[in-house]
Coordinates of C-alpha atoms in Angstrom, one line a residue:
M155 CA 53.8 121.2 48.3
I156 CA 56.0 122.2 45.4
Q157 CA 59.4 123.1 46.9
G158 CA 63.0 121.8 47.2
S159 CA 65.1 120.3 44.5
M160 CA 63.1 120.1 41.2
V161 CA 65.1 118.6 38.4
A162 CA 64.7 120.1 35.0
L163 CA 64.8 116.6 33.5
V164 CA 66.5 115.9 30.2
T165 CA 64.5 113.9 27.6
P166 CA 66.6 110.8 26.7
M167 CA 66.9 110.0 23.1
A168 CA 68.5 107.1 21.1
P169 CA 71.3 107.9 18.6
D170 CA 68.7 108.3 15.9
N171 CA 66.9 110.9 18.1
T172 CA 63.8 108.9 18.7
L173 CA 62.6 109.1 22.3
D174 CA 64.2 106.5 24.6
W175 CA 61.4 105.4 26.9
P176 CA 63.3 102.9 29.0
S177 CA 66.0 105.5 29.9
L178 CA 63.3 108.0 30.8
R179 CA 61.7 105.6 33.2
D180 CA 65.1 104.7 34.7
L181 CA 65.9 108.4 35.2
V182 CA 62.7 109.0 37.0
D183 CA 63.3 106.0 39.3
W184 CA 66.8 107.2 40.0
H185 CA 65.5 110.7 41.0
L186 CA 62.9 109.1 43.3
E187 CA 65.7 107.1 44.9
Q188 CA 68.0 110.1 45.3
G189 CA 65.5 112.3 47.0
T190 CA 64.5 114.7 44.2
N191 CA 61.5 116.7 45.4
A192 CA 59.8 117.3 42.1
I193 CA 60.3 116.6 38.4
V194 CA 59.9 119.2 35.6
A195 CA 59.1 117.3 32.4
V196 CA 59.8 118.8 29.0
G197 CA 61.0 122.2 30.0
T198 CA 63.9 123.9 28.3
T199 CA 66.3 121.2 29.5
G200 CA 63.9 118.6 28.2
E201 CA 64.3 120.0 24.7
S202 CA 60.7 121.2 24.5
A203 CA 61.5 123.3 21.4
T204 CA 62.3 120.2 19.4
L205 CA 59.5 117.8 20.4
D206 CA 56.2 117.9 18.6
I207 CA 53.0 118.3 20.6
A208 CA 52.3 114.6 20.6
E209 CA 55.8 113.7 21.8
H210 CA 55.7 116.5 24.3
L211 CA 52.5 115.2 25.9
S212 CA 53.6 111.6 25.7
V213 CA 56.7 112.4 27.7
I214 CA 54.7 114.2 30.4
K215 CA 52.3 111.3 30.6
A216 CA 55.2 108.8 30.9
V217 CA 56.8 110.8 33.7
V218 CA 53.4 111.1 35.5
D219 CA 52.8 107.4 35.2
Q220 CA 56.3 106.5 36.4
V221 CA 56.2 108.9 39.4
N222 CA 52.8 107.5 40.3
G223 CA 52.0 110.3 42.8
R224 CA 55.1 110.0 44.9
I225 CA 56.4 113.5 44.1
P226 CA 54.9 116.4 42.1
V227 CA 55.3 116.5 38.4
I228 CA 55.5 119.9 36.8
A229 CA 54.9 120.0 33.0
G230 CA 56.6 122.5 30.8
T231 CA 53.8 123.8 28.6
G232 CA 55.0 127.3 27.6
A233 CA 55.0 128.5 23.9
N234 CA 55.1 131.7 22.0
S235 CA 51.8 130.8 20.5
L236 CA 48.8 131.2 22.8
A237 CA 46.9 128.3 21.0
E238 CA 49.9 126.0 21.4
A239 CA 50.4 126.9 25.1
M240 CA 46.7 126.3 25.8
E241 CA 46.8 122.9 24.0
L242 CA 49.9 121.8 25.9
T243 CA 48.6 123.1 29.3
E244 CA 45.2 121.4 28.8
G245 CA 47.0 118.2 27.7
A246 CA 49.3 118.2 30.8
K247 CA 46.2 118.6 33.0
E248 CA 44.6 115.6 31.3
A249 CA 47.9 113.6 31.7
G250 CA 47.7 114.1 35.4
A251 CA 50.5 116.7 35.9
D252 CA 50.4 118.5 39.3
A253 CA 51.3 121.9 37.8
C254 CA 52.5 123.5 34.7
L255 CA 55.5 125.7 34.0
L256 CA 55.0 128.4 31.3
V257 CA 57.9 130.3 29.9
T258 CA 57.4 133.9 28.8
P259 CA 56.4 133.8 25.1
Y260 CA 59.8 133.9 23.4
Y261 CA 60.9 135.7 20.2
N262 CA 57.7 137.7 20.0
K263 CA 59.1 140.3 22.4
P264 CA 55.7 141.3 23.9
T265 CA 55.0 144.2 26.1
Q266 CA 54.4 143.8 29.8
E267 CA 50.6 144.1 29.1
G268 CA 51.0 141.4 26.5
L269 CA 52.7 139.1 29.0
Y270 CA 50.0 139.7 31.5
L271 CA 47.2 139.0 29.1
F272 CA 48.9 135.9 27.7
H273 CA 49.3 134.3 31.1
K274 CA 46.0 135.5 32.4
T275 CA 44.1 133.9 29.5
I276 CA 45.7 130.5 30.1
A277 CA 45.2 130.7 33.9
E278 CA 41.6 131.5 33.5
Q279 CA 40.9 128.8 30.9
V280 CA 42.8 125.8 32.2
A281 CA 42.2 124.7 35.7
I282 CA 45.7 123.6 36.8
P283 CA 48.2 125.3 39.1
Q284 CA 50.7 127.3 36.9
L285 CA 54.2 128.6 37.5
L286 CA 55.5 131.6 35.5
Y287 CA 59.0 131.2 34.0
N288 CA 61.2 134.2 33.4
V289 CA 64.5 133.5 31.6
P290 CA 65.2 136.6 29.5
G291 CA 68.6 135.2 28.4
R292 CA 66.8 132.7 26.2
T293 CA 63.5 134.4 25.4
A294 CA 64.5 138.0 24.7
V295 CA 61.7 139.3 27.0
D296 CA 61.9 140.1 30.7
M297 CA 58.8 139.8 32.9
L298 CA 59.1 142.6 35.4
P299 CA 58.2 142.3 39.1
E300 CA 55.1 144.5 38.7
T301 CA 53.7 142.2 36.0
V302 CA 54.5 139.2 38.3
R303 CA 52.7 140.9 41.1
R304 CA 49.6 141.4 39.0
L305 CA 49.6 137.8 37.8
S306 CA 50.1 136.5 41.4
E307 CA 46.6 137.7 42.2
L308 CA 45.1 135.1 39.8
P309 CA 44.1 131.9 41.7
N310 CA 45.8 129.4 39.3
I311 CA 49.1 131.2 39.2
I312 CA 51.0 129.9 42.2
G313 CA 54.6 131.0 41.6
I314 CA 57.5 131.9 39.4
K315 CA 60.7 130.3 38.3
E316 CA 63.0 133.3 38.2
A317 CA 66.2 132.6 36.2
T318 CA 67.9 136.0 36.0
G319 CA 70.3 135.3 38.9
D320 CA 69.5 138.8 40.1
M321 CA 69.2 138.8 43.9
V322 CA 67.8 142.3 44.1
R323 CA 65.0 141.1 41.7
A324 CA 64.5 137.9 43.8
R325 CA 64.1 139.9 47.0
T326 CA 61.6 142.3 45.3
L327 CA 59.6 139.3 44.0
I328 CA 59.5 137.6 47.4
E329 CA 58.6 140.8 49.3
Q330 CA 55.9 142.0 46.9
S331 CA 54.2 138.6 46.3
P332 CA 51.4 137.1 48.4
D333 CA 52.4 134.7 51.1
D334 CA 51.2 131.7 49.2
F335 CA 53.0 132.7 46.0
I336 CA 56.3 130.8 45.6
V337 CA 59.5 132.1 44.1
I338 CA 61.8 129.4 42.8
S339 CA 65.3 129.8 41.4
G340 CA 66.1 128.8 37.8
D341 CA 69.8 129.6 38.1
D342 CA 71.8 126.9 39.8
A343 CA 74.8 129.0 40.7
T344 CA 72.8 131.6 42.7
A345 CA 69.9 129.3 43.9
V346 CA 71.2 129.1 47.4
E347 CA 71.1 132.9 47.9
L348 CA 67.5 133.0 46.5
M349 CA 66.4 130.3 48.9
L350 CA 68.1 132.0 51.8
L351 CA 66.0 135.1 51.0
G352 CA 62.8 133.1 51.2
G353 CA 62.6 131.3 47.9
K354 CA 61.2 127.8 48.0
G355 CA 63.5 125.8 45.8
D356 CA 65.6 125.3 42.6
I357 CA 64.4 124.1 39.3
S358 CA 67.8 122.7 38.5
V359 CA 69.9 121.6 35.6
T360 CA 72.7 120.4 37.9
A361 CA 70.2 118.0 39.7
N362 CA 70.3 115.9 36.5
V363 CA 73.7 114.6 37.5
V364 CA 73.9 115.1 41.3
P365 CA 70.3 114.8 42.5
R366 CA 71.0 113.8 46.1
A367 CA 73.4 116.7 46.6
L368 CA 70.9 119.1 45.2
A369 CA 68.1 117.8 47.4
E370 CA 70.4 118.2 50.4
L371 CA 71.4 121.7 49.3
C372 CA 67.8 122.9 48.9
E373 CA 66.8 121.4 52.3
L374 CA 69.7 123.3 54.0
A375 CA 69.0 126.6 52.3
I376 CA 65.2 126.5 52.7
G377 CA 65.8 125.6 56.4
G378 CA 68.0 128.7 56.8
H379 CA 71.2 126.9 57.4
A380 CA 73.2 129.5 55.5
E381 CA 76.8 128.4 56.3
Q382 CA 76.2 124.7 55.5
A383 CA 74.2 125.5 52.4
R384 CA 76.9 127.9 51.0
A385 CA 79.7 125.4 51.8
L386 CA 77.9 122.6 49.9
N387 CA 77.1 125.0 47.0
E388 CA 80.8 125.9 46.8
Q389 CA 81.6 122.2 46.5
L390 CA 79.1 121.9 43.7
M391 CA 80.2 125.0 41.8
P392 CA 82.5 123.1 39.4
V393 CA 79.5 121.0 38.4
H394 CA 77.3 124.0 38.1
R395 CA 79.8 125.6 35.8
A396 CA 80.3 122.4 33.8
M397 CA 76.6 122.2 33.0
F398 CA 76.7 125.5 31.2
V399 CA 80.0 125.5 29.2
E400 CA 77.7 125.2 26.2
T401 CA 74.0 125.8 25.8
N402 CA 71.8 123.7 28.1
P403 CA 71.0 120.8 27.8
I404 CA 74.1 120.0 25.7
P405 CA 76.5 119.5 28.7
A406 CA 73.9 117.8 30.9
K407 CA 73.1 115.2 28.3
W408 CA 76.8 114.5 27.5
A409 CA 77.5 114.1 31.3
L410 CA 74.6 111.7 31.7
M411 CA 75.9 109.7 28.8
Q412 CA 79.3 109.5 30.4
M413 CA 77.6 108.3 33.6
G414 CA 75.9 105.5 31.6
R415 CA 72.4 106.8 32.2
I416 CA 71.3 107.9 28.8
Q417 CA 72.2 107.4 25.1
S418 CA 73.8 110.0 22.9
G419 CA 70.7 111.4 21.2
I420 CA 70.1 115.2 21.0
R421 CA 68.1 117.0 18.4
L422 CA 69.2 119.7 16.0
P423 CA 69.8 122.5 16.2
M424 CA 71.4 121.3 19.5
T425 CA 74.6 119.2 19.0
T426 CA 76.6 117.0 21.2
L427 CA 79.2 118.6 23.4
S428 CA 82.1 120.1 21.6
G429 CA 85.3 118.1 21.9
H430 CA 87.3 121.0 23.5
H431 CA 84.9 120.9 26.5
H432 CA 85.1 117.2 27.1
E433 CA 88.2 117.4 29.4
S434 CA 86.8 120.1 31.7
V435 CA 83.3 118.6 32.0
L436 CA 84.8 115.1 32.7
A437 CA 87.1 116.5 35.3
A438 CA 84.1 118.1 37.1
L439 CA 82.3 114.8 37.0
K440 CA 85.3 112.9 38.3
D441 CA 85.9 115.3 41.1
A442 CA 82.2 114.8 42.1
G443 CA 82.6 111.0 42.0
L444 CA 80.1 110.7 39.2
V445 CA 82.4 108.8 36.7

């Protein structure tokens, strides 16, 4: 079952921005040891926008092989081109991914009917479980609950990563969706509240640096232990904030570099963390015992 703490894994790169395969394998092993419940490979945090299709599918295959069936692997396969999204989703299926995560087609600014037909086409043509991904702050398009409800009726579409942070929206999605349709947070700061409403987990940026704590947080929240979950989330809030002082995955990759887990590579137009943020991010990592 896909639920719990699902790390939106960074894609490690060498200083020359070639893919760093040993660090990728080490990160996967670390998440397995720390209790992460699922891995999202090559989502937004994995710099999907700057990897070519061959690299994209190679990273998915490497993660699938390293995990070796121990936890689910969710492949980021969204695009603003239907042909590209189809190719990536089919490729992820062939690589052995357990499910795919498809962001709403960005930049095009489609209508709700366009969103429906885009995801419907992929779901009907590629036989792999698919999660919708709504993050209007990055895509300039908002998939409304009514469109989600229509798509939830399709057999291959099993859930949504909802990253608006809007709890009214989250409640609507949970109440209007079929019982077997899962609603997952894509916003670390508010993930606890979504899970306490009945959501099934968090696709998390923060889990890149504190995987064990995020796994515990999700277990508490999904289990309905509101007081304990909120208390732990309050402890993690400085790390949540630190991971978003600049555009994701800039802070997460810099933090993991400080922790000695990856090298410095990040591809343009992303840049390494600005110097004026170093002190605050480092302070959050020190307070959490990470460096």
